mmCIF file of C-alpha atoms and ligand atoms in Angstrom:
data_model
loop_
_atom_site.group_PDB
_atom_site.id
_atom_site.type_symbol
_atom_site.label_atom_id
_atom_site.label_comp_id
_atom_site.label_asym_id
_atom_site.label_seq_id
_atom_site.Cartn_x
_atom_site.Cartn_y
_atom_site.Cartn_z
ATOM 1 C CA UNK A 1 -13.042 10.924 15.537
ATOM 2 C CA UNK A 2 -10.987 12.684 12.085
ATOM 3 C CA UNK A 3 -9.828 15.379 13.143
ATOM 4 C CA UNK A 4 -7.460 18.388 11.244
ATOM 5 C CA UNK A 5 -3.885 17.030 10.564
ATOM 6 C CA UNK A 6 -2.153 20.800 9.642
ATOM 7 C CA UNK A 7 -4.135 21.094 13.693
ATOM 8 C CA UNK A 8 -0.608 21.518 15.924
ATOM 9 C CA UNK A 9 -2.709 20.624 18.600
ATOM 10 C CA UNK A 10 -3.634 17.390 17.294
ATOM 11 C CA UNK A 11 -0.593 16.868 15.840
ATOM 12 C CA UNK A 12 -0.181 17.300 19.657
ATOM 13 C CA UNK A 13 -2.901 14.690 20.818
ATOM 14 C CA UNK A 14 -1.643 12.626 18.550
ATOM 15 C CA UNK A 15 1.855 12.352 19.743
ATOM 16 C CA UNK A 16 0.836 12.460 23.008
ATOM 17 C CA UNK A 17 -1.919 9.156 22.066
ATOM 18 C CA UNK A 18 0.654 7.108 20.660
ATOM 19 C CA UNK A 19 2.779 7.909 23.726
ATOM 20 C CA UNK A 20 0.675 6.042 26.086
ATOM 21 C CA UNK A 21 0.164 3.515 23.927
ATOM 22 C CA UNK A 22 -3.212 3.705 21.861
ATOM 23 C CA UNK A 23 -3.466 3.797 18.028
ATOM 24 C CA UNK A 24 -3.711 6.371 15.307
ATOM 25 C CA UNK A 25 -4.911 6.555 12.378
ATOM 26 C CA UNK A 26 -1.861 8.517 10.238
ATOM 27 C CA UNK A 27 -1.641 11.039 7.017
ATOM 28 C CA UNK A 28 1.991 9.275 4.441
ATOM 29 C CA UNK A 29 2.044 9.887 1.514
ATOM 30 C CA UNK A 30 1.359 6.661 0.103
ATOM 31 C CA UNK A 31 -1.389 5.487 1.738
ATOM 32 C CA UNK A 32 -2.984 5.823 5.969
ATOM 33 C CA UNK A 33 -1.024 3.672 8.609
ATOM 34 C CA UNK A 34 -2.615 2.115 11.650
ATOM 35 C CA UNK A 35 0.167 3.954 14.245
ATOM 36 C CA UNK A 36 1.730 2.864 17.591
ATOM 37 C CA UNK A 37 4.834 3.148 19.074
ATOM 38 C CA UNK A 38 7.588 0.020 17.270
ATOM 39 C CA UNK A 39 8.537 -0.183 20.843
ATOM 40 C CA UNK A 40 5.902 -1.217 23.149
ATOM 41 C CA UNK A 41 4.690 -4.742 22.242
ATOM 42 C CA UNK A 42 1.308 -3.979 23.498
ATOM 43 C CA UNK A 43 0.481 -1.209 21.775
ATOM 44 C CA UNK A 44 2.204 -3.012 18.149
ATOM 45 C CA UNK A 45 -0.489 -6.133 19.207
ATOM 46 C CA UNK A 46 -3.458 -4.057 19.470
ATOM 47 C CA UNK A 47 -2.246 -3.193 15.482
ATOM 48 C CA UNK A 48 -2.839 -6.259 15.000
ATOM 49 C CA UNK A 49 -6.090 -7.134 16.222
ATOM 50 C CA UNK A 50 -7.731 -4.547 14.676
ATOM 51 C CA UNK A 51 -6.355 -5.142 10.998
ATOM 52 C CA UNK A 52 -6.922 -9.038 12.020
ATOM 53 C CA UNK A 53 -3.418 -9.944 10.589
ATOM 54 C CA UNK A 54 -1.560 -12.988 11.453
ATOM 55 C CA UNK A 55 0.909 -11.539 14.401
ATOM 56 C CA UNK A 56 4.439 -13.193 12.683
ATOM 57 C CA UNK A 57 3.537 -10.826 9.442
ATOM 58 C CA UNK A 58 6.072 -8.106 9.588
ATOM 59 C CA UNK A 59 4.700 -4.153 10.165
ATOM 60 C CA UNK A 60 7.326 -1.370 9.173
ATOM 61 C CA UNK A 61 8.376 1.303 11.112
ATOM 62 C CA UNK A 62 8.310 5.149 10.164
ATOM 63 C CA UNK A 63 10.797 7.324 11.958
ATOM 64 C CA UNK A 64 11.290 10.851 11.305
ATOM 65 C CA UNK A 65 14.669 10.893 10.141
ATOM 66 C CA UNK A 66 18.063 8.925 8.147
ATOM 67 C CA UNK A 67 19.629 8.967 11.916
ATOM 68 C CA UNK A 68 16.235 7.268 12.897
ATOM 69 C CA UNK A 69 17.677 3.847 11.306
ATOM 70 C CA UNK A 70 20.606 3.773 14.254
ATOM 71 C CA UNK A 71 18.480 2.828 17.111
ATOM 72 C CA UNK A 72 16.605 -0.177 15.021
ATOM 73 C CA UNK A 73 19.793 -1.650 12.636
ATOM 74 C CA UNK A 74 22.542 -2.841 13.465
ATOM 75 C CA UNK A 75 23.938 -2.530 10.110
ATOM 76 C CA UNK A 76 23.175 -0.327 6.950
ATOM 77 C CA UNK A 77 25.485 -1.514 3.883
ATOM 78 C CA UNK A 78 26.707 1.309 2.322
ATOM 79 C CA UNK A 79 23.558 1.041 -1.135
ATOM 80 C CA UNK A 80 21.454 1.180 1.180
ATOM 81 C CA UNK A 81 22.187 4.528 3.095
ATOM 82 C CA UNK A 82 22.740 6.197 -0.929
ATOM 83 C CA UNK A 83 19.028 4.670 -1.320
ATOM 84 C CA UNK A 84 18.130 6.382 1.509
ATOM 85 C CA UNK A 85 20.227 9.828 0.561
ATOM 86 C CA UNK A 86 18.710 10.225 -2.369
ATOM 87 C CA UNK A 87 14.501 8.695 -0.993
ATOM 88 C CA UNK A 88 14.244 9.682 2.439
ATOM 89 C CA UNK A 89 12.196 11.855 3.256
ATOM 90 C CA UNK A 90 10.029 9.221 0.993
ATOM 91 C CA UNK A 91 7.942 6.225 -0.681
ATOM 92 C CA UNK A 92 10.992 4.521 0.268
ATOM 93 C CA UNK A 93 11.211 1.112 3.018
ATOM 94 C CA UNK A 94 13.965 -0.610 3.723
ATOM 95 C CA UNK A 95 14.581 -3.789 5.166
ATOM 96 C CA UNK A 96 17.364 -3.897 7.242
ATOM 97 C CA UNK A 97 19.092 -6.188 9.692
ATOM 98 C CA UNK A 98 16.995 -5.680 13.361
ATOM 99 C CA UNK A 99 19.412 -4.754 16.055
ATOM 100 C CA UNK A 100 18.968 -7.964 18.865
ATOM 101 C CA UNK A 101 15.873 -6.075 21.718
ATOM 102 C CA UNK A 102 14.041 -3.738 19.568
ATOM 103 C CA UNK A 103 10.685 -3.864 18.212
ATOM 104 C CA UNK A 104 10.609 -7.066 17.729
ATOM 105 C CA UNK A 105 6.440 -7.404 18.097
ATOM 106 C CA UNK A 106 6.170 -4.792 15.057
ATOM 107 C CA UNK A 107 9.457 -6.977 13.310
ATOM 108 C CA UNK A 108 6.738 -10.330 13.382
ATOM 109 C CA UNK A 109 9.638 -11.832 15.026
ATOM 110 C CA UNK A 110 12.152 -11.827 12.751
ATOM 111 C CA UNK A 111 15.802 -10.745 13.064
ATOM 112 C CA UNK A 112 15.149 -7.777 10.212
ATOM 113 C CA UNK A 113 13.176 -4.670 9.964
ATOM 114 C CA UNK A 114 11.654 -2.550 7.890
ATOM 115 C CA UNK A 115 11.925 1.892 8.077
ATOM 116 C CA UNK A 116 10.680 3.996 6.786
ATOM 117 C CA UNK A 117 11.150 7.793 6.969
ATOM 118 C CA UNK A 118 7.964 9.459 5.679
ATOM 119 C CA UNK A 119 7.457 13.362 4.172
ATOM 120 C CA UNK A 120 3.714 13.921 4.384
ATOM 121 C CA UNK A 121 4.243 17.088 6.655
ATOM 122 C CA UNK A 122 1.422 15.869 9.104
ATOM 123 C CA UNK A 123 3.828 12.054 9.304
ATOM 124 C CA UNK A 124 6.688 14.430 9.383
ATOM 125 C CA UNK A 125 5.019 16.378 11.935
ATOM 126 C CA UNK A 126 3.603 13.890 14.774
ATOM 127 C CA UNK A 127 6.885 11.168 14.288
ATOM 128 C CA UNK A 128 8.997 14.144 15.619
ATOM 129 C CA UNK A 129 6.893 15.347 18.376
ATOM 130 C CA UNK A 130 6.382 11.442 19.049
ATOM 131 C CA UNK A 131 10.183 11.031 19.330
ATOM 132 C CA UNK A 132 10.950 14.257 21.382
ATOM 133 C CA UNK A 133 8.701 12.380 24.397
ATOM 134 C CA UNK A 134 10.661 9.105 23.714
ATOM 135 C CA UNK A 135 8.904 7.321 21.041
ATOM 136 C CA UNK A 136 11.628 5.963 19.321
ATOM 137 C CA UNK A 137 9.588 4.467 15.527
ATOM 138 C CA UNK A 138 6.009 4.495 15.220
ATOM 139 C CA UNK A 139 4.426 0.875 13.943
ATOM 140 C CA UNK A 140 2.570 1.867 10.749
ATOM 141 C CA UNK A 141 0.664 -1.127 8.744
ATOM 142 C CA UNK A 142 -1.664 0.479 5.538
ATOM 143 C CA UNK A 143 -5.103 1.330 7.893
ATOM 144 C CA UNK A 144 -7.304 -1.428 5.920
ATOM 145 C CA UNK A 145 -8.514 -5.001 7.720
ATOM 146 C CA UNK A 146 -6.921 -7.346 6.363
ATOM 147 C CA UNK A 147 -6.688 -7.970 2.490
ATOM 148 C CA UNK A 148 -8.640 -5.091 1.296
ATOM 149 C CA UNK A 149 -7.681 -1.994 0.129
ATOM 150 C CA UNK A 150 -5.485 0.581 1.128
ATOM 151 C CA UNK A 151 -7.229 3.292 2.395
ATOM 152 C CA UNK A 152 -6.168 6.977 0.976
ATOM 153 C CA UNK A 153 -8.403 9.416 2.489
ATOM 154 C CA UNK A 154 -8.962 9.776 6.498
ATOM 155 C CA UNK A 155 -12.632 9.131 5.411
ATOM 156 C CA UNK A 156 -11.073 5.503 4.299
ATOM 157 C CA UNK A 157 -9.803 4.585 7.299
ATOM 158 C CA UNK A 158 -13.110 6.011 9.259
ATOM 159 C CA UNK A 159 -15.050 3.330 7.595
ATOM 160 C CA UNK A 160 -12.851 0.563 7.966
ATOM 161 C CA UNK A 161 -12.191 1.196 12.148
ATOM 162 C CA UNK A 162 -15.164 3.415 12.964
ATOM 163 C CA UNK A 163 -16.142 6.642 14.847
ATOM 164 C CA UNK A 164 -13.934 5.633 17.804
ATOM 165 C CA UNK A 165 -9.981 5.679 16.219
ATOM 166 C CA UNK A 166 -8.019 9.121 15.985
ATOM 167 C CA UNK A 167 -7.592 9.914 12.622
ATOM 168 C CA UNK A 168 -5.745 12.479 11.708
ATOM 169 C CA UNK A 169 -6.635 13.901 8.411
ATOM 170 C CA UNK A 170 -3.996 14.882 5.782
ATOM 171 C CA UNK A 171 -6.286 14.786 2.764
ATOM 172 C CA UNK A 172 -6.301 12.252 -0.277
ATOM 173 C CA UNK A 173 -2.965 10.537 -0.165
ATOM 174 C CA UNK A 174 -0.077 11.918 -2.792
ATOM 175 C CA UNK A 175 0.775 8.722 -4.509
ATOM 176 C CA UNK A 176 -1.883 6.686 -3.468
ATOM 177 C CA UNK A 177 0.358 3.113 -3.759
ATOM 178 C CA UNK A 178 2.535 1.581 -0.900
ATOM 179 C CA UNK A 179 6.175 2.464 -1.056
ATOM 180 C CA UNK A 180 8.234 0.487 -3.424
ATOM 181 C CA UNK A 181 10.142 -2.030 -0.274
ATOM 182 C CA UNK A 182 13.918 -2.670 -0.821
ATOM 183 C CA UNK A 183 15.597 -5.617 0.768
ATOM 184 C CA UNK A 184 19.100 -4.838 2.482
ATOM 185 C CA UNK A 185 19.946 -7.758 3.930
ATOM 186 C CA UNK A 186 20.985 -10.199 1.349
ATOM 187 C CA UNK A 187 23.959 -8.216 0.280
ATOM 188 C CA UNK A 188 22.629 -7.049 -2.562
ATOM 189 C CA UNK A 189 19.523 -4.650 -2.722
ATOM 190 C CA UNK A 190 16.162 -7.205 -3.941
ATOM 191 C CA UNK A 191 13.232 -5.492 -4.661
ATOM 192 C CA UNK A 192 10.569 -6.680 -2.885
ATOM 193 C CA UNK A 193 7.166 -4.517 -3.248
ATOM 194 C CA UNK A 194 6.846 -2.259 -6.875
ATOM 195 C CA UNK A 195 5.864 0.979 -5.965
ATOM 196 C CA UNK A 196 6.356 4.428 -7.593
ATOM 197 C CA UNK A 197 9.772 4.107 -7.303
ATOM 198 C CA UNK A 198 10.912 2.503 -10.416
ATOM 199 C CA UNK A 199 13.951 -0.031 -10.517
ATOM 200 C CA UNK A 200 15.950 2.451 -12.703
ATOM 201 C CA UNK A 201 15.829 5.054 -10.326
ATOM 202 C CA UNK A 202 16.812 2.432 -7.409
ATOM 203 C CA UNK A 203 19.889 1.246 -9.167
ATOM 204 C CA UNK A 204 21.128 4.220 -10.152
ATOM 205 C CA UNK A 205 21.056 6.379 -6.149
ATOM 206 C CA UNK A 206 22.172 3.108 -5.110
ATOM 207 C CA UNK A 207 25.025 2.409 -7.492
ATOM 208 C CA UNK A 208 24.108 -1.367 -8.604
ATOM 209 C CA UNK A 209 21.094 -2.950 -10.158
ATOM 210 C CA UNK A 210 18.496 -4.142 -7.934
ATOM 211 C CA UNK A 211 17.704 -7.321 -8.729
ATOM 212 C CA UNK A 212 13.501 -8.563 -8.588
ATOM 213 C CA UNK A 213 12.552 -10.830 -6.155
ATOM 214 C CA UNK A 214 12.215 -14.517 -7.317
ATOM 215 C CA UNK A 215 8.441 -14.024 -6.062
ATOM 216 C CA UNK A 216 8.750 -10.732 -8.535
ATOM 217 C CA UNK A 217 9.431 -12.219 -11.146
ATOM 218 C CA UNK A 218 6.905 -14.862 -11.110
ATOM 219 C CA UNK A 219 8.546 -17.456 -8.968
ATOM 220 C CA UNK A 220 8.065 -19.379 -5.521
ATOM 221 C CA UNK A 221 10.494 -17.276 -3.507
ATOM 222 C CA UNK A 222 12.279 -20.188 -0.418
ATOM 223 C CA UNK A 223 13.631 -16.909 1.108
ATOM 224 C CA UNK A 224 11.182 -13.990 0.938
ATOM 225 C CA UNK A 225 9.785 -13.492 4.507
ATOM 226 C CA UNK A 226 6.533 -13.813 5.421
ATOM 227 C CA UNK A 227 4.112 -10.696 3.730
ATOM 228 C CA UNK A 228 0.904 -9.602 3.118
ATOM 229 C CA UNK A 229 1.759 -8.116 0.780
ATOM 230 C CA UNK A 230 3.294 -10.484 -1.257
ATOM 231 C CA UNK A 231 0.601 -12.973 -0.946
ATOM 232 C CA UNK A 232 -1.692 -13.468 -4.038
ATOM 233 C CA UNK A 233 -5.082 -12.338 -3.043
ATOM 234 C CA UNK A 234 -4.617 -8.801 -1.780
ATOM 235 C CA UNK A 235 -6.237 -5.200 -2.193
ATOM 236 C CA UNK A 236 -9.112 -6.710 -3.232
ATOM 237 C CA UNK A 237 -11.993 -5.097 -3.438
ATOM 238 C CA UNK A 238 -15.464 -6.913 -2.475
ATOM 239 C CA UNK A 239 -16.407 -6.596 -6.245
ATOM 240 C CA UNK A 240 -15.022 -9.328 -8.607
ATOM 241 C CA UNK A 241 -12.298 -7.347 -10.602
ATOM 242 C CA UNK A 242 -11.263 -8.645 -13.900
ATOM 243 C CA UNK A 243 -7.986 -7.214 -16.110
ATOM 244 C CA UNK A 244 -8.266 -7.370 -19.603
ATOM 245 C CA UNK A 245 -7.551 -5.592 -22.661
ATOM 246 C CA UNK A 246 -9.449 -2.297 -24.393
ATOM 247 C CA UNK A 247 -10.421 -4.434 -27.523
ATOM 248 C CA UNK A 248 -11.417 -8.047 -25.150
ATOM 249 C CA UNK A 249 -13.869 -5.703 -23.023
ATOM 250 C CA UNK A 250 -15.666 -4.746 -25.635
ATOM 251 C CA UNK A 251 -16.777 -8.702 -27.168
ATOM 252 C CA UNK A 252 -16.309 -9.579 -23.595
ATOM 253 C CA UNK A 253 -19.697 -6.778 -23.109
ATOM 254 C CA UNK A 254 -21.398 -8.778 -25.261
ATOM 255 C CA UNK A 255 -21.419 -12.128 -23.612
ATOM 256 C CA UNK A 256 -22.021 -10.641 -19.764
ATOM 257 C CA UNK A 257 -25.610 -10.201 -19.384
ATOM 258 C CA UNK A 258 -25.833 -13.397 -20.543
ATOM 259 C CA UNK A 259 -23.541 -14.752 -17.527
ATOM 260 C CA UNK A 260 -24.633 -12.861 -14.951
ATOM 261 C CA UNK A 261 -28.571 -12.358 -12.808
ATOM 262 C CA UNK A 262 -30.536 -8.911 -14.431
ATOM 263 C CA UNK A 263 -29.229 -6.984 -11.698
ATOM 264 C CA UNK A 264 -26.008 -7.290 -11.755
ATOM 265 C CA UNK A 265 -23.650 -4.004 -11.864
ATOM 266 C CA UNK A 266 -21.057 -3.336 -14.063
ATOM 267 C CA UNK A 267 -18.075 -0.957 -13.532
ATOM 268 C CA UNK A 268 -14.946 -0.584 -16.505
ATOM 269 C CA UNK A 269 -12.348 1.289 -15.605
ATOM 270 C CA UNK A 270 -10.342 1.899 -19.050
ATOM 271 C CA UNK A 271 -8.131 4.243 -20.670
ATOM 272 C CA UNK A 272 -9.212 3.564 -24.277
ATOM 273 C CA UNK A 273 -13.476 4.499 -24.102
ATOM 274 C CA UNK A 274 -14.825 1.389 -24.518
ATOM 275 C CA UNK A 275 -18.211 1.575 -26.474
ATOM 276 C CA UNK A 276 -21.137 0.264 -24.107
ATOM 277 C CA UNK A 277 -24.708 -1.145 -26.014
ATOM 278 C CA UNK A 278 -27.158 0.927 -25.093
ATOM 279 C CA UNK A 279 -29.615 -1.548 -24.154
ATOM 280 C CA UNK A 280 -26.239 -1.796 -20.787
ATOM 281 C CA UNK A 281 -26.473 1.916 -20.244
ATOM 282 C CA UNK A 282 -28.203 1.801 -17.449
ATOM 283 C CA UNK A 283 -25.818 -1.499 -15.927
ATOM 284 C CA UNK A 284 -22.482 -0.383 -16.633
ATOM 285 C CA UNK A 285 -20.899 2.590 -15.749
ATOM 286 C CA UNK A 286 -17.503 3.337 -16.946
ATOM 287 C CA UNK A 287 -14.893 5.822 -15.721
ATOM 288 C CA UNK A 288 -11.994 6.795 -17.093
ATOM 289 C CA UNK A 289 -8.002 5.467 -16.307
ATOM 290 C CA UNK A 290 -5.723 8.092 -16.155
ATOM 291 C CA UNK A 291 -3.582 7.246 -19.086
ATOM 292 C CA UNK A 292 -0.226 8.139 -16.718
ATOM 293 C CA UNK A 293 1.178 5.434 -14.286
ATOM 294 C CA UNK A 294 1.796 8.253 -11.810
ATOM 295 C CA UNK A 295 -1.306 9.867 -11.716
ATOM 296 C CA UNK A 296 -3.164 6.172 -12.078
ATOM 297 C CA UNK A 297 -1.195 4.837 -8.868
ATOM 298 C CA UNK A 298 -2.981 8.514 -7.252
ATOM 299 C CA UNK A 299 -6.091 6.945 -8.663
ATOM 300 C CA UNK A 300 -6.068 3.223 -8.716
ATOM 301 C CA UNK A 301 -7.707 2.433 -4.533
ATOM 302 C CA UNK A 302 -10.103 5.246 -4.192
ATOM 303 C CA UNK A 303 -11.516 4.385 -7.584
ATOM 304 C CA UNK A 304 -12.364 0.816 -5.930
ATOM 305 C CA UNK A 305 -13.701 2.294 -3.451
ATOM 306 C CA UNK A 306 -15.991 3.842 -5.296
ATOM 307 C CA UNK A 307 -17.310 0.917 -6.788
ATOM 308 C CA UNK A 308 -17.453 -1.084 -4.144
ATOM 309 C CA UNK A 309 -19.734 1.840 -2.694
ATOM 310 C CA UNK A 310 -21.726 1.720 -5.427
ATOM 311 C CA UNK A 311 -21.828 -1.598 -5.104
ATOM 312 C CA UNK A 312 -21.184 -2.957 -8.568
ATOM 313 C CA UNK A 313 -20.936 -6.951 -8.537
ATOM 314 C CA UNK A 314 -18.214 -6.629 -11.292
ATOM 315 C CA UNK A 315 -14.657 -3.915 -11.663
ATOM 316 C CA UNK A 316 -13.260 -4.222 -15.146
ATOM 317 C CA UNK A 317 -9.710 -2.483 -15.662
ATOM 318 C CA UNK A 318 -7.778 -2.330 -19.048
ATOM 319 C CA UNK A 319 -5.060 -4.199 -18.485
ATOM 320 C CA UNK A 320 -1.340 -1.203 -17.707
ATOM 321 C CA UNK A 321 1.042 -0.689 -20.242
ATOM 322 C CA UNK A 322 3.638 -3.437 -18.989
ATOM 323 C CA UNK A 323 6.359 -1.381 -18.754
ATOM 324 C CA UNK A 324 8.532 -0.232 -15.365
ATOM 325 C CA UNK A 325 6.284 3.658 -14.452
ATOM 326 C CA UNK A 326 3.574 1.071 -14.454
ATOM 327 C CA UNK A 327 4.680 -2.095 -11.930
ATOM 328 C CA UNK A 328 3.451 -0.942 -9.167
ATOM 329 C CA UNK A 329 -0.136 -0.271 -10.294
ATOM 330 C CA UNK A 330 0.553 -3.766 -12.318
ATOM 331 C CA UNK A 331 1.261 -5.308 -8.890
ATOM 332 C CA UNK A 332 -1.555 -4.290 -6.526
ATOM 333 C CA UNK A 333 -4.477 -4.449 -10.005
ATOM 334 C CA UNK A 334 -2.979 -8.583 -10.291
ATOM 335 C CA UNK A 335 -3.553 -8.876 -6.597
ATOM 336 C CA UNK A 336 -7.363 -7.725 -6.575
ATOM 337 C CA UNK A 337 -7.780 -9.605 -9.670
ATOM 338 C CA UNK A 338 -6.639 -13.034 -8.249
ATOM 339 C CA UNK A 339 -9.324 -13.414 -5.294
ATOM 340 C CA UNK A 340 -11.501 -15.201 -7.181
ATOM 341 C CA UNK A 341 -15.310 -15.330 -5.003
HETATM 342 O O1 LIG B 401 3.467 2.931 2.279
HETATM 343 C C1 LIG B 401 3.276 2.050 2.868
HETATM 344 O O2 LIG B 401 4.704 1.166 3.245
HETATM 345 C C2 LIG B 401 2.163 1.992 3.997
HETATM 346 C C3 LIG B 401 2.131 3.367 5.221
HETATM 347 C C4 LIG B 401 1.682 3.277 6.324
HETATM 348 O O3 LIG B 401 3.641 3.656 5.292
HETATM 349 N N1 LIG B 401 2.969 0.705 4.560
HETATM 350 C C5 LIG B 401 2.190 -0.352 5.047
HETATM 351 O O4 LIG B 401 2.769 -1.286 5.349
HETATM 352 O O5 LIG B 401 1.625 -0.722 3.082
HETATM 353 P P1 LIG B 401 1.829 -3.102 5.425
HETATM 354 O O6 LIG B 401 2.269 -3.659 6.580
HETATM 355 O O7 LIG B 401 0.192 -2.893 4.887
HETATM 356 O O8 LIG B 401 3.208 -3.383 4.099
HETATM 357 C C6 LIG B 401 4.086 -3.524 4.912
HETATM 358 C C7 LIG B 401 4.877 -5.205 4.151
HETATM 359 C C8 LIG B 401 4.608 -6.207 4.146
HETATM 360 O O9 LIG B 401 4.199 -6.671 2.715
HETATM 361 C C9 LIG B 401 5.531 -6.810 5.306
HETATM 362 O O10 LIG B 401 5.466 -7.810 5.089
HETATM 363 C C10 LIG B 401 6.465 -6.356 4.771
HETATM 364 O O11 LIG B 401 6.328 -5.309 4.155
HETATM 365 N N2 LIG B 401 8.200 -5.643 6.052
HETATM 366 C C11 LIG B 401 7.672 -4.851 7.293
HETATM 367 N N3 LIG B 401 9.039 -5.420 7.531
HETATM 368 C C12 LIG B 401 9.323 -6.787 7.094
HETATM 369 C C13 LIG B 401 10.642 -7.834 7.450
HETATM 370 N N4 LIG B 401 11.502 -7.270 8.679
HETATM 371 N N5 LIG B 401 10.979 -8.756 6.146
HETATM 372 C C14 LIG B 401 10.519 -8.246 4.962
HETATM 373 N N6 LIG B 401 8.923 -7.527 4.470
HETATM 374 C C15 LIG B 401 8.714 -6.739 5.542
HETATM 375 MG MG1 LIG B 402 -1.309 -3.135 3.348
#
């Protein structure tokens, strides 16, 4: 059931639910998480089961403050401490060496742990209250079935897991795409997952150049940990998603009716308006894609879900500009577009 996340009683009930080893839909500033006590292995097992996610895929552990790192990480390199000082609470996850014996199931058995301190006031309130009850950290992957689009509203979470799950409603997520992930276990900072924080901003804050993981450079990365977010097909809507430039969109539209069933429906999401032939107007809908990367990230997953809800068969998205501010959106769209069915 969905409850008002600003209600202190709902927050207290959520903290107690975590302490009892139950699952919870929790708003954060990036996307909604499916939360459980990170140090309770059977609670963590419920997350993997509910998501249908392989249990060796590590989860992010959410902590109430920078001090919350200490029980989980055996070492915090200097550059990681600077990133924490600059961006926490906020949409940044750091991979740090894990203290032996803690949160092993949440970490998918790896000797590292992903840690993040979210800024959303509801997440903050629940994390602080749970900590007071002895819950040191809260494991929370995005609250979607494995491989599907991440949820950015409470209704999305309820749609994924049904009415029996307690979901705190914290409104639509500000950021809209998942946190930026920086691996701090390799001696130098390595970007594993782009988000709204640009590599330049991260490098400036930590005083050294943040490297791009080989996977982000389009290569196979033998050192990369197992990660659902790094699988090729991820964040996919049900409709087939295609990425193309605006010109290509206009020319493809001419051919499209000859390649699909007469009942097929198409959604266009573009920054440049596309001329839709009148004969196709009843089958092709067009939505303006925000011209600003931050606004686009905010809308991205909700828009893909809305297109799915409208039952479109294909979604054509105008390729984002090749600029660092767009890297998070480009990454999610590339993955959504790789799923061919
Ligand atoms: O914004 C976010 O990060 C959201 C909200 C709920 O906080 N959470 C999220 O979690 O996106 P999830 O589980 O959907 O994505 C977690 C990513 C995965 O790609 C996982 O592989 C990576 O974080 N990760 C977590 N722990 C890791 C570790 N120890 N080593 C390497 N990657 C790790
Ligand atoms: Mg996810």
